[in-house]
Amino acid sequence: MQTLFINIKELLQVRNEPINMVSGKDMAVLPKIDNAYLLIQDDCIVDFGSMQNCPKLEYGDVIDVTGRVVLPTWVDSHTHIVYAGNRIQEFVDRINGLSYEEIANRGGGILNSAKRLNETSEDIIYEESKKRLEEIMRLGTGAVEIKSGYGLTIEGELKMLRVIQRLKENYSLPIKATFLGAHAFPLEYKENHSAYIDLIIHEMLPKIDAENLADYIDAFLETGYFSVEETIKIMEAGKKFGLPAKIHVNQFTAIEGIAACVANDALSVDHLEVVTDADIVALKNSKTMPVALPSCSYFISIPYTPARKMIAAGLPLALATDYNPGTTPSGNMNFVVATACIKMKMTPEEAINAATINGAYAMEISATHGSITKGKKANIIITKPLTSYYQLPYEFGNNLIERVMIDGKFV
């Protein structure tokens, strides 16, 4: 089956040769073709170019997208969309002046979600989670990472990872599963951290490995949560089971966690609302992708990742949603891109690169996703008629997506 899109106003993120990521000043370069065509065969991109060189289609569908922008689907490399219930009351508590830490100290936050998760059946969690997944697909997300971390018990963590596995089996977009047993210390281990870390390493990980339920391992490396030393133990244990690290770090404080992550070959370090000069030095020339989560900063009113400082230092940067019930109850990557432009002063070109090709790197799918390249998967966004792709972040509150194609099929 062939599909030929013609009269594309702007075809974005065109890469003749596949690349892994863009960094520093190269993030401001977004290759595009004006008045373009794009040819899809089955589930892959097979050709593209200027309309003056447009081929004639012998069979298949020709779709005229005059006035519309076409770009790769968003790659959301950091989410927690498998959860039970919600944390609406905490939203009101924050409005009334309680901090993230104060809410957590009175049993809210991650422990609140863990309690709900362990009380809810796997089937109900799956039904709730697949609705969220379908929603973000309609909003243009064509690849997603999903974390566990609301179980904090052996059965709870396995339950979450099995739900993610069911989503992988039933949906065609790439889904990566991350084991985040080290999300918080359960109350019974609050004074005995080593016992909980032993539970993660010696009981949870072997069971997860036996069922092949995870692609990555994660920890909340933060003051009051998991220390640098505790996180290193978790990363080292993950390596033994073939799980690269993707670590929550520097959300509230900088405690030299980024250097430890880089030293342990972390694929990504995520949040980074606080970034020191030493952190930037640690990330330079590494293989670790920094990932910013601007809608989390927006929702809980904390600082934004210093994108300008990081890009000026020559670093790459990816963008993701952090979709979760407590601090970012939204998986809208369009809002993330707009917020990165508005609040982090990223250019539209930088933000789109961060949300496509660099996000793909943070999920290890650069070879197949994240750009318009021959041989890559046909995962594309078709906008409504626009004056320019700059309109995407400019009209931050409007849904400007007309259609989404994943694996060559319209969502």
C-alpha positions as semicolon CSV with decimal commas, in nm:
position;residue;x (nm);y (nm);z (nm)
1;M;0,000;0,000;0,000
2;Q;0,136;0,339;-0,099
3;T;0,027;0,682;0,023
4;L;0,150;0,999;-0,145
5;F;0,110;1,332;0,034
6;I;0,131;1,627;-0,205
7;N;0,148;2,006;-0,177
8;I;0,290;1,997;0,177
9;K;0,342;2,359;0,280
10;E;0,643;2,271;0,499
11;L;0,794;1,924;0,544
12;L;0,997;1,943;0,866
13;Q;1,288;1,750;1,016
14;V;1,411;1,621;0,680
15;R;1,734;1,425;0,722
16;N;1,884;1,257;0,416
17;E;2,123;1,067;0,641
18;P;2,009;0,933;0,979
19;I;2,163;1,103;1,281
20;N;2,153;1,015;1,648
21;M;2,102;1,361;1,798
22;V;2,168;1,732;1,756
23;S;2,363;1,940;2,008
24;G;2,453;2,301;2,083
25;K;2,417;2,541;1,791
26;D;2,302;2,256;1,563
27;M;1,980;2,240;1,764
28;A;1,876;2,567;1,598
29;V;1,885;2,403;1,254
30;L;1,564;2,231;1,146
31;P;1,595;2,108;0,786
32;K;1,275;2,150;0,585
33;I;1,138;2,143;0,231
34;D;0,874;2,394;0,122
35;N;0,602;2,280;-0,122
36;A;0,695;1,917;-0,075
37;Y;0,572;1,564;-0,128
38;L;0,611;1,260;0,098
39;L;0,571;0,900;-0,017
40;I;0,482;0,624;0,228
41;Q;0,485;0,254;0,146
42;D;0,320;0,027;0,401
43;D;0,473;0,145;0,731
44;C;0,786;0,322;0,603
45;I;0,897;0,648;0,443
46;V;1,032;0,570;0,096
47;D;1,068;0,911;-0,071
48;F;1,027;1,285;-0,027
49;G;1,127;1,604;-0,201
50;S;1,008;1,917;-0,377
51;M;0,677;1,905;-0,564
52;Q;0,857;1,981;-0,889
53;N;1,008;1,632;-0,860
54;C;0,694;1,461;-0,736
55;P;0,650;1,107;-0,874
56;K;0,327;0,978;-1,024
57;L;0,162;0,713;-0,815
58;E;0,068;0,395;-1,001
59;Y;-0,137;0,257;-0,714
60;G;-0,244;0,371;-0,368
61;D;-0,380;0,696;-0,226
62;V;-0,288;1,052;-0,315
63;I;-0,368;1,298;-0,034
64;D;-0,355;1,672;-0,102
65;V;-0,244;1,854;0,213
66;T;-0,225;2,206;0,073
67;G;-0,146;2,462;0,343
68;R;-0,051;2,201;0,600
69;V;0,276;2,129;0,778
70;V;0,401;1,769;0,805
71;L;0,656;1,660;1,063
72;P;0,760;1,345;1,252
73;T;0,544;1,246;1,547
74;W;0,660;1,354;1,890
75;V;0,879;1,118;2,090
76;D;0,790;1,135;2,461
77;S;1,083;0,976;2,644
78;H;0,963;1,027;3,003
79;T;0,612;0,940;3,127
80;H;0,430;0,769;3,414
81;I;0,098;0,713;3,235
82;V;0,026;0,378;3,401
83;Y;-0,136;0,468;3,732
84;A;-0,461;0,433;3,925
85;G;-0,704;0,712;4,010
86;N;-0,579;1,071;4,039
87;R;-0,434;1,321;4,286
88;I;-0,676;1,608;4,233
89;Q;-0,687;1,694;4,605
90;E;-0,312;1,758;4,602
91;F;-0,365;2,004;4,316
92;V;-0,599;2,200;4,545
93;D;-0,360;2,163;4,838
94;R;-0,082;2,327;4,635
95;I;-0,313;2,614;4,544
96;N;-0,376;2,655;4,917
97;G;-0,004;2,689;4,983
98;L;0,133;2,342;5,057
99;S;0,466;2,254;4,894
100;Y;0,553;1,930;4,712
101;E;0,758;1,824;5,018
102;E;0,479;1,908;5,265
103;I;0,226;1,707;5,065
104;A;0,466;1,411;5,052
105;N;0,536;1,430;5,426
106;R;0,167;1,387;5,508
107;G;0,126;1,075;5,297
108;G;0,057;1,238;4,962
109;G;0,264;1,235;4,649
110;I;0,416;0,911;4,524
111;L;0,304;0,715;4,832
112;N;-0,055;0,822;4,768
113;S;-0,036;0,684;4,414
114;A;0,128;0,367;4,541
115;K;-0,156;0,304;4,784
116;R;-0,416;0,343;4,507
117;L;-0,215;0,131;4,264
118;N;-0,184;-0,161;4,504
119;E;-0,557;-0,148;4,575
120;T;-0,657;-0,152;4,206
121;S;-0,674;-0,453;3,974
122;E;-0,442;-0,492;3,678
123;D;-0,737;-0,491;3,436
124;I;-0,872;-0,159;3,567
125;I;-0,526;-0,001;3,553
126;Y;-0,486;-0,125;3,195
127;E;-0,823;0,022;3,089
128;E;-0,740;0,359;3,247
129;S;-0,390;0,363;3,098
130;K;-0,488;0,272;2,744
131;K;-0,726;0,571;2,735
132;R;-0,433;0,797;2,821
133;L;-0,217;0,630;2,559
134;E;-0,481;0,673;2,287
135;E;-0,524;1,037;2,386
136;I;-0,154;1,120;2,349
137;M;-0,143;0,938;2,016
138;R;-0,421;1,164;1,889
139;L;-0,214;1,460;2,012
140;G;0,078;1,354;1,795
141;T;0,292;1,128;2,014
142;G;0,427;0,839;1,808
143;A;0,667;0,681;2,062
144;V;0,655;0,676;2,441
145;E;0,850;0,558;2,743
146;I;0,643;0,450;3,045
147;K;0,775;0,400;3,399
148;S;0,664;0,185;3,686
149;G;0,722;0,328;4,034
150;Y;0,376;0,351;4,186
151;G;0,385;-0,005;4,319
152;L;0,683;0,009;4,558
153;T;0,610;-0,358;4,635
154;I;0,711;-0,663;4,436
155;E;0,358;-0,734;4,317
156;G;0,275;-0,366;4,259
157;E;0,579;-0,307;4,041
158;L;0,520;-0,629;3,847
159;K;0,155;-0,529;3,800
160;M;0,255;-0,196;3,646
161;L;0,517;-0,348;3,418
162;R;0,271;-0,615;3,302
163;V;0,025;-0,339;3,211
164;I;0,299;-0,167;3,008
165;Q;0,371;-0,502;2,841
166;R;0,002;-0,535;2,745
167;L;0,012;-0,185;2,594
168;K;0,321;-0,284;2,394
169;E;0,139;-0,590;2,261
170;N;-0,180;-0,404;2,165
171;Y;-0,051;-0,077;2,015
172;S;0,183;-0,030;1,721
173;L;0,385;0,270;1,840
174;P;0,721;0,205;2,012
175;I;0,674;0,174;2,389
176;K;0,970;0,138;2,624
177;A;0,924;0,019;2,984
178;T;1,133;0,158;3,268
179;F;1,153;-0,007;3,612
180;L;1,130;0,270;3,874
181;G;1,105;0,074;4,197
182;A;1,336;0,340;4,343
183;H;1,074;0,614;4,314
184;A;1,028;0,665;4,689
185;F;1,085;0,469;5,009
186;P;0,770;0,295;5,136
187;L;0,674;0,396;5,490
188;E;0,789;0,064;5,634
189;Y;1,138;0,124;5,492
190;K;1,163;0,495;5,577
191;E;1,428;0,426;5,843
192;N;1,581;0,125;5,668
193;H;1,683;0,230;5,320
194;S;1,927;-0,055;5,268
195;A;1,655;-0,315;5,317
196;Y;1,438;-0,161;5,046
197;I;1,732;-0,132;4,807
198;D;1,807;-0,500;4,875
199;L;1,443;-0,577;4,789
200;I;1,478;-0,390;4,458
201;I;1,809;-0,553;4,366
202;H;1,765;-0,909;4,491
203;E;1,391;-0,971;4,459
204;M;1,227;-0,725;4,217
205;L;1,495;-0,721;3,947
206;P;1,526;-1,102;3,910
207;K;1,148;-1,137;3,875
208;I;1,130;-0,851;3,623
209;D;1,415;-1,007;3,428
210;A;1,248;-1,350;3,429
211;E;0,941;-1,203;3,259
212;N;1,144;-0,963;3,037
213;L;0,931;-0,671;3,154
214;A;1,173;-0,376;3,147
215;D;1,401;-0,196;2,902
216;Y;1,555;0,052;3,149
217;I;1,604;0,119;3,520
218;D;1,539;0,449;3,699
219;A;1,566;0,610;4,043
220;F;1,455;0,940;4,195
221;L;1,801;1,079;4,278
222;E;1,711;1,372;4,498
223;T;1,754;1,511;4,849
224;G;1,505;1,326;5,069
225;Y;1,466;1,040;4,822
226;F;1,755;0,830;4,685
227;S;2,110;0,945;4,752
228;V;2,391;0,938;4,499
229;E;2,537;0,627;4,660
230;E;2,199;0,450;4,668
231;T;2,132;0,538;4,306
232;I;2,475;0,409;4,198
233;K;2,389;0,072;4,356
234;I;2,064;0,064;4,161
235;M;2,232;0,160;3,833
236;E;2,499;-0,106;3,883
237;A;2,234;-0,368;3,955
238;G;2,043;-0,264;3,644
239;K;2,354;-0,311;3,431
240;K;2,382;-0,672;3,546
241;F;2,035;-0,733;3,406
242;G;2,104;-0,543;3,083
243;L;1,900;-0,237;3,184
244;P;2,056;0,103;3,099
245;A;1,974;0,385;3,341
246;K;1,735;0,676;3,283
247;I;1,750;0,877;3,605
248;H;1,532;1,145;3,769
249;V;1,787;1,400;3,892
250;N;1,830;1,768;3,988
251;Q;1,459;1,841;4,017
252;F;1,499;2,039;4,340
253;T;1,867;2,022;4,436
254;A;2,207;1,953;4,279
255;I;2,402;1,691;4,477
256;E;2,653;1,576;4,212
257;G;2,406;1,319;4,086
258;I;2,453;1,401;3,718
259;A;2,825;1,318;3,730
260;A;2,741;0,984;3,890
261;C;2,483;0,911;3,618
262;V;2,728;0,994;3,339
263;A;2,997;0,779;3,504
264;N;2,750;0,490;3,506
265;D;2,659;0,529;3,137
266;A;2,306;0,658;3,194
267;L;2,114;0,692;2,868
268;S;1,940;1,005;2,998
269;V;1,918;1,236;3,298
270;D;1,572;1,384;3,338
271;H;1,423;1,694;3,505
272;L;1,733;1,917;3,548
273;E;1,542;2,215;3,683
274;V;1,862;2,290;3,875
275;V;2,186;2,271;3,673
276;T;2,530;2,375;3,796
277;D;2,843;2,450;3,596
278;A;2,987;2,121;3,725
279;D;2,683;1,937;3,590
280;I;2,739;2,088;3,246
281;V;3,105;1,985;3,252
282;A;2,999;1,629;3,344
283;L;2,752;1,613;3,053
284;K;2,990;1,754;2,790
285;N;3,113;1,494;2,542
286;S;2,913;1,222;2,718
287;K;2,658;0,984;2,568
288;T;2,395;1,088;2,825
289;M;2,097;1,288;2,695
290;P;1,966;1,569;2,921
291;V;1,584;1,569;2,922
292;A;1,374;1,869;3,028
293;L;1,014;1,840;3,151
294;P;0,873;2,193;3,122
295;S;0,508;2,112;3,186
296;C;0,609;1,978;3,529
297;S;0,771;2,313;3,608
298;Y;0,455;2,485;3,482
299;F;0,218;2,271;3,691
300;I;0,397;2,283;4,026
301;S;0,559;2,626;3,984
302;I;0,924;2,531;4,010
303;P;1,212;2,665;3,798
304;Y;1,249;2,561;3,436
305;T;1,549;2,371;3,301
306;P;1,808;2,635;3,193
307;A;1,796;2,542;2,825
308;R;1,980;2,850;2,700
309;K;2,276;2,789;2,932
310;M;2,293;2,423;2,835
311;I;2,265;2,474;2,460
312;A;2,521;2,757;2,471
313;A;2,758;2,509;2,638
314;G;2,719;2,277;2,339
315;L;2,488;2,022;2,503
316;P;2,195;1,842;2,341
317;L;1,853;1,862;2,504
318;A;1,538;1,652;2,473
319;L;1,184;1,741;2,580
320;A;0,926;1,509;2,737
321;T;0,599;1,541;2,927
322;D;0,654;1,364;3,262
323;Y;0,284;1,270;3,233
324;N;0,185;1,158;3,585
325;P;-0,107;1,203;3,828
326;G;0,067;1,431;4,075
327;T;0,295;1,685;3,908
328;T;0,207;1,674;3,536
329;P;-0,137;1,533;3,458
330;S;-0,098;1,598;3,084
331;G;0,068;1,410;2,801
332;N;0,032;1,691;2,550
333;M;0,369;1,724;2,375
334;N;0,240;2,022;2,178
335;F;0,207;2,212;2,506
336;V;0,554;2,093;2,610
337;V;0,706;2,232;2,288
338;A;0,520;2,560;2,331
339;T;0,619;2,591;2,697
340;A;0,984;2,526;2,609
341;C;0,966;2,818;2,365
342;I;0,772;3,052;2,594
343;K;0,934;2,980;2,931
344;M;1,273;2,827;2,847
345;K;1,338;3,061;2,551
346;M;1,409;2,776;2,312
347;T;1,352;2,858;1,947
348;P;1,081;2,659;1,767
349;E;1,358;2,482;1,576
350;E;1,535;2,381;1,897
351;A;1,214;2,267;2,063
352;I;1,105;2,056;1,767
353;N;1,449;1,895;1,746
354;A;1,433;1,827;2,121
355;A;1,088;1,667;2,092
356;T;1,170;1,449;1,790
357;I;1,526;1,342;1,707
358;N;1,671;1,399;2,056
359;G;1,373;1,232;2,220
360;A;1,430;0,933;1,992
361;Y;1,789;0,912;2,116
362;A;1,661;0,905;2,476
363;M;1,455;0,598;2,381
364;E;1,722;0,435;2,162
365;I;1,502;0,451;1,852
366;S;1,700;0,705;1,645
367;A;1,747;0,451;1,366
368;T;1,372;0,424;1,304
369;H;1,201;0,735;1,444
370;G;1,242;1,107;1,505
371;S;1,298;1,241;1,152
372;I;1,173;1,231;0,795
373;T;1,432;0,992;0,654
374;K;1,402;0,718;0,392
375;G;1,359;0,383;0,559
376;K;1,229;0,523;0,886
377;K;0,883;0,444;1,017
378;A;0,590;0,639;0,874
379;N;0,499;0,816;1,199
380;I;0,391;1,167;1,104
381;I;0,183;1,462;1,215
382;I;-0,030;1,652;0,964
383;T;-0,134;1,991;1,095
384;K;-0,437;2,198;1,013
385;P;-0,368;2,475;0,758
386;L;-0,100;2,705;0,906
387;T;0,084;3,018;0,802
388;S;0,409;2,869;0,938
389;Y;0,523;2,592;1,171
390;Y;0,598;2,874;1,418
391;Q;0,223;2,875;1,475
392;L;0,252;2,544;1,667
393;P;0,415;2,699;1,978
394;Y;0,256;3,041;1,916
395;E;-0,101;2,910;1,953
396;F;-0,009;2,716;2,265
397;G;-0,366;2,654;2,378
398;N;-0,506;2,528;2,048
399;N;-0,492;2,181;1,897
400;L;-0,349;2,243;1,550
401;I;-0,316;1,875;1,458
402;E;-0,549;1,749;1,188
403;R;-0,433;1,386;1,149
404;V;-0,170;1,155;1,294
405;M;-0,021;0,854;1,115
406;I;0,156;0,577;1,305
407;D;0,319;0,286;1,120
408;G;0,158;0,404;0,798
409;K;-0,195;0,402;0,939
410;F;-0,404;0,696;1,051
411;V;-0,485;0,705;1,423
